[in-house]
Coordinates of C-alpha atoms and ligand atoms in Angstrom, one line a residue:
M1 CA 88.7 86.1 114.4
T2 CA 92.2 86.3 115.9
V3 CA 94.9 87.2 113.4
L4 CA 98.5 86.5 114.2
P5 CA 101.2 89.1 113.5
L6 CA 101.9 88.9 109.8
R7 CA 105.2 87.2 109.8
Q8 CA 104.0 84.6 112.3
R9 CA 101.1 83.5 110.1
S10 CA 101.6 79.9 108.8
T11 CA 101.0 80.9 105.1
W12 CA 103.5 83.8 105.4
L13 CA 106.1 81.3 106.6
A14 CA 105.2 78.9 103.9
L15 CA 105.5 81.6 101.3
E16 CA 108.9 82.5 102.6
T17 CA 110.0 78.9 102.0
H18 CA 108.2 78.7 98.7
E19 CA 109.9 81.8 97.4
R20 CA 113.2 79.9 97.3
S21 CA 111.8 77.6 94.7
I22 CA 110.5 80.5 92.6
D23 CA 113.9 82.1 92.9
A24 CA 115.4 79.0 91.5
T25 CA 113.4 79.0 88.3
N26 CA 112.3 81.7 85.8
L27 CA 109.5 82.6 83.5
R28 CA 111.1 80.9 80.5
S29 CA 111.2 77.6 82.3
L30 CA 107.8 78.0 83.8
F31 CA 106.2 78.6 80.4
A32 CA 108.3 75.7 78.9
K33 CA 107.1 73.4 81.6
D34 CA 103.4 74.2 81.2
P35 CA 102.3 75.2 77.6
K36 CA 98.9 76.0 79.0
R37 CA 100.2 78.6 81.5
G38 CA 98.7 81.5 79.5
E39 CA 95.3 80.0 79.9
L40 CA 95.7 79.0 83.5
F41 CA 96.6 82.4 85.0
R42 CA 93.7 84.4 83.5
V43 CA 90.8 86.0 85.1
E44 CA 88.0 88.3 83.9
A45 CA 85.6 90.5 85.6
E46 CA 83.3 93.2 84.4
G47 CA 85.0 93.4 81.0
L48 CA 88.5 93.6 82.4
H49 CA 90.7 90.6 81.5
L50 CA 93.8 90.1 83.5
D51 CA 96.6 87.9 82.2
Y52 CA 98.9 87.3 85.2
S53 CA 100.8 84.3 83.7
K54 CA 103.9 86.5 83.4
Q55 CA 104.1 87.0 87.1
R56 CA 106.8 84.9 88.9
I57 CA 104.3 82.5 90.4
T58 CA 103.1 78.9 90.2
E59 CA 99.8 77.5 91.2
E60 CA 101.3 76.9 94.6
T61 CA 102.1 80.6 95.0
V62 CA 98.5 81.5 94.3
R63 CA 97.2 78.8 96.7
L64 CA 99.4 80.1 99.4
L65 CA 98.6 83.7 98.8
I66 CA 94.9 83.0 99.0
G67 CA 95.6 81.1 102.2
L68 CA 97.3 84.3 103.5
A69 CA 94.3 86.3 102.5
N70 CA 92.1 83.9 104.5
E71 CA 94.4 83.8 107.4
S72 CA 94.5 87.6 107.5
G73 CA 90.7 87.9 107.7
L74 CA 90.3 89.6 104.3
A75 CA 86.7 88.5 103.8
E76 CA 85.7 89.7 107.3
R77 CA 87.4 93.1 106.9
R78 CA 85.9 93.5 103.4
D79 CA 82.4 92.9 104.9
Q80 CA 83.1 95.3 107.7
M81 CA 83.9 98.0 105.1
F82 CA 80.7 97.3 103.1
R83 CA 78.7 97.5 106.4
G84 CA 80.1 100.9 107.2
E85 CA 82.0 99.9 110.3
H86 CA 84.8 102.3 111.4
I87 CA 87.7 100.5 109.8
N88 CA 89.6 103.7 109.6
V89 CA 90.6 103.4 113.2
S90 CA 93.0 106.3 113.5
E91 CA 90.3 108.7 112.4
D92 CA 87.5 106.6 113.9
R93 CA 85.5 106.6 110.6
A94 CA 84.0 104.3 108.1
A95 CA 85.5 104.0 104.6
L96 CA 82.3 103.7 102.7
H97 CA 83.1 104.9 99.2
V98 CA 81.3 101.8 97.9
A99 CA 78.1 103.4 99.0
L100 CA 78.7 106.3 96.6
R101 CA 78.0 103.9 93.7
M102 CA 75.2 101.9 95.1
P103 CA 72.0 101.9 93.0
K104 CA 69.0 103.9 94.3
D105 CA 67.0 100.7 95.2
V106 CA 69.7 99.5 97.6
S107 CA 69.6 100.5 101.3
L108 CA 72.5 100.7 103.6
I109 CA 71.8 101.9 107.1
V110 CA 74.8 103.2 109.0
D111 CA 74.4 104.8 112.4
G112 CA 70.7 104.9 111.8
V113 CA 70.9 106.7 108.5
D114 CA 70.3 105.2 105.0
V115 CA 73.4 106.5 103.3
V116 CA 72.2 105.5 99.9
V117 CA 69.3 107.8 100.2
E118 CA 71.7 110.7 101.1
V119 CA 74.0 109.7 98.2
H120 CA 71.2 109.8 95.7
A121 CA 69.8 113.1 97.0
V122 CA 73.2 114.7 96.2
L123 CA 73.4 112.8 92.8
D124 CA 70.0 114.3 92.0
Q125 CA 71.2 117.8 92.9
M126 CA 74.3 117.3 90.8
T127 CA 72.2 116.0 87.9
S128 CA 70.0 119.0 88.0
F129 CA 72.8 121.5 88.3
A130 CA 75.0 119.8 85.6
S131 CA 72.0 119.7 83.2
R132 CA 71.3 123.4 83.8
V133 CA 75.0 124.3 83.1
R134 CA 75.0 122.0 80.0
S135 CA 71.8 123.4 78.6
G136 CA 72.6 127.0 79.2
A137 CA 69.8 127.4 81.7
W138 CA 72.3 128.3 84.4
K139 CA 73.3 131.9 83.6
G140 CA 76.3 133.8 84.8
H141 CA 76.0 137.2 86.5
T142 CA 75.6 139.1 83.2
G143 CA 73.1 136.6 81.8
K144 CA 75.6 134.7 79.6
V145 CA 75.7 130.9 79.5
I146 CA 78.6 129.1 81.1
K147 CA 81.3 128.0 78.6
N148 CA 84.2 127.4 81.0
V149 CA 84.4 125.3 84.1
V150 CA 87.4 125.6 86.4
N151 CA 87.8 123.0 89.2
I152 CA 90.0 124.2 92.0
G153 CA 91.1 121.5 94.4
I154 CA 94.2 119.4 95.3
G155 CA 95.0 115.8 96.0
G156 CA 91.8 113.7 95.8
S157 CA 89.8 116.9 95.1
D158 CA 91.8 117.3 91.9
L159 CA 93.4 114.1 90.7
G160 CA 90.1 112.2 90.3
P161 CA 88.4 115.0 88.4
V162 CA 91.4 115.6 86.1
M163 CA 92.0 111.9 85.4
A164 CA 88.3 111.3 84.7
Y165 CA 88.0 114.3 82.5
E166 CA 91.0 113.3 80.4
A167 CA 90.0 109.6 80.4
L168 CA 86.4 110.4 79.3
R169 CA 87.2 113.4 77.0
Y170 CA 85.9 111.4 74.0
Y171 CA 82.4 111.5 75.7
S172 CA 82.7 115.1 76.8
R173 CA 80.9 118.3 75.5
R174 CA 83.5 119.9 73.3
D175 CA 82.0 123.3 73.5
L176 CA 82.7 123.4 77.2
T177 CA 86.2 124.2 78.3
L178 CA 87.3 122.4 81.5
R179 CA 90.4 123.4 83.4
F180 CA 91.9 122.2 86.7
V181 CA 93.9 124.2 89.2
S182 CA 95.6 122.5 92.0
N183 CA 99.1 123.9 92.7
V184 CA 99.4 126.9 94.9
D185 CA 102.0 128.1 92.5
S186 CA 100.3 131.1 91.0
T187 CA 101.3 130.0 87.5
D188 CA 98.8 127.2 87.7
L189 CA 95.8 129.6 88.3
V190 CA 97.1 132.4 86.0
E191 CA 97.6 130.0 83.1
A192 CA 94.3 128.3 83.7
L193 CA 92.5 131.6 83.6
R194 CA 94.3 132.9 80.5
G195 CA 91.9 133.5 77.7
L196 CA 88.7 132.8 79.8
E197 CA 85.9 135.4 79.9
A198 CA 84.9 135.8 83.5
D199 CA 81.2 136.1 82.8
E200 CA 81.2 132.7 81.1
T201 CA 83.3 131.0 83.8
L202 CA 82.1 128.8 86.6
F203 CA 84.4 127.9 89.5
I204 CA 83.9 124.6 91.4
I205 CA 85.8 124.9 94.7
S206 CA 86.4 121.3 95.7
S207 CA 87.7 120.5 99.1
K208 CA 86.6 117.9 101.5
T209 CA 87.7 119.9 104.5
F210 CA 87.5 123.4 103.0
G211 CA 90.6 124.1 105.0
T212 CA 93.4 123.2 102.6
L213 CA 95.7 126.2 102.2
E214 CA 96.5 125.6 98.5
T215 CA 92.8 125.4 97.5
L216 CA 91.7 128.3 99.6
T217 CA 94.5 130.5 98.3
N218 CA 93.6 129.6 94.7
A219 CA 89.9 130.1 95.4
T220 CA 90.5 133.5 97.0
S221 CA 92.6 134.7 94.0
A222 CA 90.0 133.3 91.6
R223 CA 87.3 135.2 93.4
E224 CA 89.3 138.4 93.2
W225 CA 89.9 137.8 89.5
L226 CA 86.2 137.4 88.9
V227 CA 85.1 140.3 91.0
E228 CA 87.7 142.6 89.4
K229 CA 86.6 141.5 85.9
L230 CA 82.9 141.8 86.6
G231 CA 83.1 144.8 88.9
D232 CA 80.6 143.4 91.3
E233 CA 81.0 141.3 94.5
T234 CA 77.5 139.8 94.1
A235 CA 78.7 138.1 90.9
V236 CA 80.3 135.4 93.1
A237 CA 76.8 133.8 93.6
K238 CA 76.5 132.8 90.0
H239 CA 80.1 131.8 89.3
F240 CA 81.2 129.9 92.4
V241 CA 79.9 126.6 93.7
A242 CA 81.5 124.4 96.4
V243 CA 81.9 120.7 96.9
S244 CA 82.7 119.9 100.5
T245 CA 81.8 118.2 103.7
N246 CA 82.2 121.5 105.6
A247 CA 79.2 123.8 105.2
E248 CA 80.4 126.3 107.8
K249 CA 83.7 126.9 106.1
V250 CA 82.0 127.1 102.7
A251 CA 79.7 129.8 104.0
A252 CA 82.6 131.6 105.7
F253 CA 84.4 131.7 102.3
G254 CA 81.3 133.5 100.8
I255 CA 79.7 130.7 98.8
D256 CA 76.0 130.3 99.3
T257 CA 75.4 126.8 100.8
E258 CA 72.5 126.6 98.4
N259 CA 75.3 126.2 95.8
M260 CA 77.1 123.6 97.8
F261 CA 77.3 119.8 97.0
V262 CA 78.0 117.8 100.0
F263 CA 79.7 114.5 100.7
W264 CA 80.6 112.9 104.0
D265 CA 83.5 112.2 106.3
W266 CA 83.3 108.5 105.4
V267 CA 84.6 109.3 101.9
G268 CA 88.4 109.6 101.9
G269 CA 89.8 112.3 99.6
R270 CA 91.5 109.7 97.3
Y271 CA 88.3 107.7 97.2
S272 CA 86.0 110.6 96.3
M273 CA 86.1 110.9 92.5
E274 CA 82.5 109.6 92.2
S275 CA 81.1 111.7 95.1
A276 CA 80.1 115.3 94.5
I277 CA 83.8 115.8 93.8
G278 CA 82.9 114.4 90.4
L279 CA 80.7 117.4 89.6
S280 CA 83.1 118.6 86.9
T281 CA 83.1 115.1 85.4
M282 CA 79.3 115.1 85.3
I283 CA 79.2 118.5 83.6
A284 CA 81.7 117.4 81.0
I285 CA 80.2 114.0 80.1
G286 CA 76.6 114.5 81.2
P287 CA 74.6 112.7 83.9
E288 CA 73.8 109.7 81.8
R289 CA 77.4 108.8 81.1
Y290 CA 78.2 109.7 84.8
Y291 CA 75.7 107.1 86.0
E292 CA 77.5 104.5 83.6
L293 CA 80.7 105.4 85.4
L294 CA 79.0 104.7 88.8
D295 CA 77.6 101.4 87.4
G296 CA 81.1 100.3 86.5
F297 CA 82.4 101.0 90.0
H298 CA 79.4 99.2 91.5
A299 CA 79.8 96.2 89.3
M300 CA 83.4 95.8 90.4
D301 CA 82.4 96.3 94.1
E302 CA 79.9 93.5 93.8
H303 CA 82.5 91.3 92.1
F304 CA 85.0 92.0 94.9
R305 CA 82.3 91.4 97.5
T306 CA 81.0 88.1 96.2
A307 CA 83.5 86.3 93.9
P308 CA 85.6 83.5 95.4
F309 CA 89.2 84.7 95.9
E310 CA 90.5 82.3 93.2
E311 CA 88.4 84.3 90.6
N312 CA 88.4 87.6 92.4
L313 CA 90.2 90.1 90.2
P314 CA 91.0 92.8 92.8
V315 CA 92.0 90.1 95.4
L316 CA 94.3 88.4 92.9
M317 CA 95.8 91.7 91.8
G318 CA 96.3 92.8 95.4
L319 CA 97.9 89.4 96.3
L320 CA 100.3 89.6 93.4
A321 CA 101.3 93.1 94.3
L322 CA 102.0 91.9 97.9
W323 CA 104.0 88.9 96.6
N324 CA 106.1 91.2 94.4
R325 CA 106.6 93.6 97.3
D326 CA 107.3 91.4 100.2
F327 CA 108.7 88.2 98.8
L328 CA 110.4 89.3 95.6
G329 CA 111.6 92.6 97.0
C330 CA 110.2 94.9 94.4
A331 CA 109.9 98.5 95.7
S332 CA 108.3 100.1 92.7
V333 CA 105.5 99.4 90.3
G334 CA 105.0 100.8 86.8
V335 CA 101.5 101.5 85.5
M336 CA 101.5 101.9 81.8
P337 CA 98.2 102.5 80.1
Y338 CA 98.3 102.1 76.3
D339 CA 95.6 104.6 75.8
Q340 CA 96.3 108.3 75.5
Y341 CA 93.1 109.2 77.3
L342 CA 94.5 107.5 80.4
K343 CA 97.4 109.9 80.5
R344 CA 96.7 111.0 84.1
L345 CA 95.9 107.5 85.4
A346 CA 99.3 106.9 87.0
A347 CA 99.2 110.2 88.8
Y348 CA 95.8 109.3 90.1
L349 CA 96.9 105.9 91.2
Q350 CA 99.9 107.3 92.9
Q351 CA 97.7 109.0 95.5
L352 CA 95.4 106.0 95.7
T353 CA 98.1 103.5 96.3
M354 CA 100.8 105.5 98.1
E355 CA 98.7 107.7 100.4
S356 CA 96.7 104.6 101.3
N357 CA 99.5 102.0 101.9
G358 CA 102.6 104.1 102.6
K359 CA 102.3 103.3 106.4
H360 CA 104.8 102.2 109.0
V361 CA 102.6 100.9 111.8
T362 CA 99.7 98.4 112.1
L363 CA 96.2 99.3 113.2
D364 CA 97.2 99.0 116.8
G365 CA 100.3 101.2 116.4
T366 CA 102.9 98.5 116.3
T367 CA 105.8 99.2 113.9
V368 CA 105.7 96.8 111.0
D369 CA 108.6 94.4 110.4
Y370 CA 107.9 94.0 106.7
D371 CA 107.6 96.2 103.7
T372 CA 104.3 98.0 102.9
G373 CA 103.2 100.1 100.0
A374 CA 105.4 100.3 96.9
L375 CA 106.2 103.4 94.8
Y376 CA 103.7 103.7 91.9
W377 CA 104.5 105.7 88.8
G378 CA 104.0 105.5 85.0
E379 CA 103.3 107.2 81.7
P380 CA 101.2 106.2 78.7
G381 CA 102.8 103.7 76.3
T382 CA 104.4 103.9 73.9
N383 CA 106.1 107.0 75.1
G384 CA 107.7 105.4 78.1
Q385 CA 109.3 102.8 75.9
H386 CA 111.4 105.5 74.3
S387 CA 112.5 106.8 77.7
F388 CA 112.6 104.8 80.9
Y389 CA 111.7 101.3 79.8
Q390 CA 115.5 100.7 79.3
L391 CA 115.9 100.5 83.1
I392 CA 112.9 98.2 83.4
H393 CA 114.4 95.8 80.8
Q394 CA 118.0 95.9 81.8
G395 CA 118.4 97.8 85.1
T396 CA 119.4 96.2 88.3
S397 CA 116.0 96.7 90.1
I398 CA 113.1 94.5 89.2
I399 CA 110.0 96.7 88.5
P400 CA 106.7 94.9 88.0
V401 CA 104.6 96.6 85.4
D402 CA 100.8 96.8 84.8
L403 CA 100.3 97.1 81.1
I404 CA 96.7 98.3 80.3
G405 CA 95.4 97.9 76.8
F406 CA 92.2 98.1 74.8
A407 CA 91.2 96.1 71.7
K408 CA 89.5 99.0 70.0
S409 CA 90.4 102.7 69.7
L410 CA 87.9 105.4 70.3
N411 CA 89.6 107.2 67.4
P412 CA 90.4 104.5 64.8
L413 CA 93.0 105.7 62.3
G414 CA 94.7 103.4 59.8
E415 CA 97.1 101.0 61.5
H416 CA 97.7 103.1 64.6
H417 CA 95.8 100.9 67.1
D418 CA 97.3 97.6 66.1
I419 CA 100.7 99.1 66.2
L420 CA 100.0 100.5 69.7
S421 CA 98.5 97.2 71.0
S422 CA 101.3 95.1 69.5
N423 CA 103.6 97.0 72.0
V424 CA 101.5 95.9 75.0
F425 CA 102.0 92.2 74.1
A426 CA 105.6 92.7 72.9
Q427 CA 106.7 94.5 76.1
A428 CA 105.2 91.8 78.3
Q429 CA 107.0 89.2 76.2
A430 CA 110.3 91.0 76.2
L431 CA 110.2 91.6 80.0
A432 CA 109.3 88.0 80.7
F433 CA 111.6 86.1 78.4
G434 CA 114.4 88.5 77.5
K435 CA 117.1 87.4 75.2
T436 CA 119.9 85.0 76.0
A437 CA 123.6 85.4 75.0
D438 CA 123.2 82.5 72.5
E439 CA 120.2 84.2 70.9
V440 CA 122.1 87.5 70.7
R441 CA 125.1 85.7 69.1
A442 CA 122.8 83.9 66.6
E443 CA 121.9 87.3 65.3
G444 CA 125.5 87.8 64.3
T445 CA 126.3 90.2 67.1
P446 CA 130.0 90.9 67.5
E447 CA 131.3 89.2 70.7
H448 CA 132.2 92.4 72.5
V449 CA 128.6 93.7 72.2
V450 CA 126.9 90.4 73.2
A451 CA 126.7 91.1 77.0
H452 CA 125.2 94.5 76.4
R453 CA 122.4 93.1 74.3
V454 CA 121.5 90.2 76.7
M455 CA 118.2 90.7 78.5
E456 CA 117.8 88.5 81.4
G457 CA 114.0 88.7 81.4
N458 CA 112.1 87.1 84.3
R459 CA 110.5 90.5 84.9
P460 CA 106.9 90.3 86.0
T461 CA 103.9 92.0 84.3
N462 CA 100.2 92.1 84.5
V463 CA 98.4 92.6 81.3
L464 CA 94.9 94.1 81.7
L465 CA 92.9 94.1 78.5
A466 CA 89.4 95.5 77.8
E467 CA 87.4 96.0 74.6
I468 CA 87.2 99.8 74.6
L469 CA 87.4 102.7 77.1
T470 CA 84.0 103.6 78.3
P471 CA 82.8 105.4 81.5
R472 CA 81.7 102.0 82.8
I473 CA 85.1 100.4 82.2
L474 CA 86.8 103.3 83.8
G475 CA 84.7 102.9 86.9
S476 CA 85.4 99.2 87.1
L477 CA 89.2 99.8 86.5
I478 CA 89.4 102.4 89.3
A479 CA 87.4 100.2 91.7
L480 CA 89.7 97.3 90.8
Y481 CA 92.7 99.3 92.0
E482 CA 90.9 100.5 95.1
H483 CA 90.1 97.0 96.2
S484 CA 93.5 95.8 95.3
V485 CA 94.9 98.5 97.6
F486 CA 92.4 97.4 100.3
T487 CA 93.5 93.7 99.9
Q488 CA 97.1 94.6 100.5
G489 CA 96.4 97.0 103.3
T490 CA 94.3 94.3 105.1
I491 CA 97.0 91.7 104.9
W492 CA 99.6 94.3 106.1
G493 CA 97.2 95.1 108.9
I494 CA 97.6 98.9 108.3
D495 CA 95.1 101.7 108.1
S496 CA 94.7 102.4 104.4
F497 CA 92.4 105.3 104.9
D498 CA 94.3 107.8 107.0
Q499 CA 97.3 110.0 105.9
W500 CA 99.0 111.4 108.9
G501 CA 102.3 111.5 107.1
V502 CA 101.2 114.6 105.1
E503 CA 100.6 116.7 108.2
L504 CA 104.0 117.7 109.5
G505 CA 105.1 119.3 106.3
K506 CA 101.9 121.4 106.2
Q507 CA 102.4 122.6 109.8
L508 CA 106.1 123.5 109.2
A509 CA 105.1 125.4 106.1
V510 CA 102.6 127.5 108.0
A511 CA 105.3 128.5 110.4
I512 CA 107.7 129.4 107.6
I513 CA 105.2 131.6 105.5
P514 CA 105.5 134.7 107.8
E515 CA 109.3 134.4 107.8
L516 CA 109.3 134.6 104.0
E517 CA 106.8 137.4 103.9
S518 CA 108.1 139.6 106.8
E519 CA 109.3 143.1 105.8
S520 CA 111.7 143.1 108.7
E521 CA 114.5 140.5 109.1
P522 CA 112.9 137.6 111.1
T523 CA 114.6 135.8 113.9
L524 CA 115.1 132.3 112.6
A525 CA 115.1 129.4 115.0
H526 CA 115.2 126.4 112.7
D527 CA 118.0 124.0 112.1
S528 CA 121.0 125.7 110.4
S529 CA 120.2 124.4 107.0
T530 CA 116.6 125.8 107.0
N531 CA 117.8 129.1 108.5
E532 CA 120.4 129.4 105.7
L533 CA 117.9 128.5 103.0
I534 CA 115.3 131.0 104.2
T535 CA 118.0 133.8 104.5
L536 CA 119.2 133.0 100.9
Y537 CA 115.6 133.0 99.6
R538 CA 114.9 136.4 101.1
R539 CA 118.1 137.8 99.6
L540 CA 117.3 136.4 96.2
K541 CA 113.8 137.7 96.4
R542 CA 115.1 141.2 96.9
N543 CA 117.1 141.0 93.7
E544 CA 114.8 143.0 91.5
D545 CA 117.1 143.1 88.4
T546 CA 116.9 139.3 87.8
H547 CA 113.1 139.2 87.4
G548 CA 112.1 137.5 84.1
N549 CA 115.7 136.3 83.3
Ligands
F6P1 O1 97.2 116.5 102.2 C1 96.6 115.4 101.8 C2 95.1 115.5 101.6 O2 94.5 115.6 102.9 C3 94.5 114.4 100.7 O3 94.3 113.3 101.5 C4 93.3 115.1 100.2 O4 92.9 114.4 99.1 C5 93.9 116.4 99.9 O5 94.8 116.7 100.9 C6 92.9 117.6 99.7 O6 92.1 117.7 100.8 P1 90.8 118.6 100.8 O7 89.8 117.9 99.8 O8 90.2 118.5 102.2 O9 91.1 120.0 100.3

């Protein structure tokens, strides 16, 4: 189908006009006008209940947004993704993470290959390996069982594993220690290795490309640590495995490709947590729970693929995010999980959302004339409430918030959970309805303080509620955000699966490394600021007497 440039589409133009009527009202009035609003704007899929009634919308907004999705060819592009077409145009690749969670009995032929068969062959290999590590059948170099697993990776090869490990810690084997090293800052590795016995430690080197400087630097130092501790180069064979798409580089690093778990170029780094990149997750929670996680992903994929847009949770969430970004001008989104186990969710979603949709040109290279991806950030509630929520309530920028809660705690204790959950609902209420000057006065507030205590409200939230955090729910939750990102990227007409913007910094750093390391004074040919900074760094580095101060 032919798709017009975004700002020429009839539904976009209609939304621009419609936005004026939304601007002229507020959530208080909208709720007063329709007492059933809370029932109207609700949707459920795969155990995730979304209340979006506190978004600044009317039924007309939703109708127009769905019209925009249709006019933008969302269904067609979604189907292209599920068929394995090369929708990642700038890298000429499929974006087929949905195949990673397809059940064994499904078949998906891409370029003459049944990718589901390949996926399950690796899942079987992971299952066998994880089971051996968990049972103690996999022995280290000195014959000891593995007690520590250290995942070394960065970006998508780290954030998914860490987030999932933390999120599913309740289900994990407590006698196994899992640590994650990502930063090339040596402190990250040194602190992660502190207290670990080398002969009980397994390293998983996770890197799609196996060419990422941070990961290879950490992996090399980890190998040196192991060899030094065990005094034998051959020990590497029992203590290092790799997860990658690049067998050649894995072999060149010195890891036997027998101990390599593959994935494919059609899995983007930030879409890889349920590929072999999830090996540490599987070791932590066991294969059975890991398959539940995959089931959760797949269930949401199926919902996204088949549900009408009006009832389609990821489509609606994506459309609301786009509405807030492009029509209400919100540049930032808060994600606040009210569950301590989800403490790394916001960090994970930052890569998913911002590396995917932080783009300035459309698929054909035309510069966009509208805003794309918003800034995502967040912390678990209720901690954020005692820190940055002030700005969300009374600051001058409107920040839509996703509040994520659960009806049951995995660790019930007295009143804790109801106290926690009351905050989910209370925050959504406070943000939506605020407090007027008359209400503040009615509380007996002295007149000179009234203005300070007024809260204008009209600040949008999504409330996502589920019964309890399980591997399955986690899978559905992540797939929900993935497809919401896809929905937005499709309407914006951008490539949500490349990340060229991260390359320049990497190239420049590679040129600077020898200038920092050089024994002799290097000739610096950068801009004057960079030259000065490098010179200062070299001078400070030579100051031996300040070490440790
Ligand atoms: O620099 C960004 C990036 O390419 C991410 O997209 C990716 O997740 C990360 O680096 C790590 O890449 P790799 O898994 O190839 O080491």
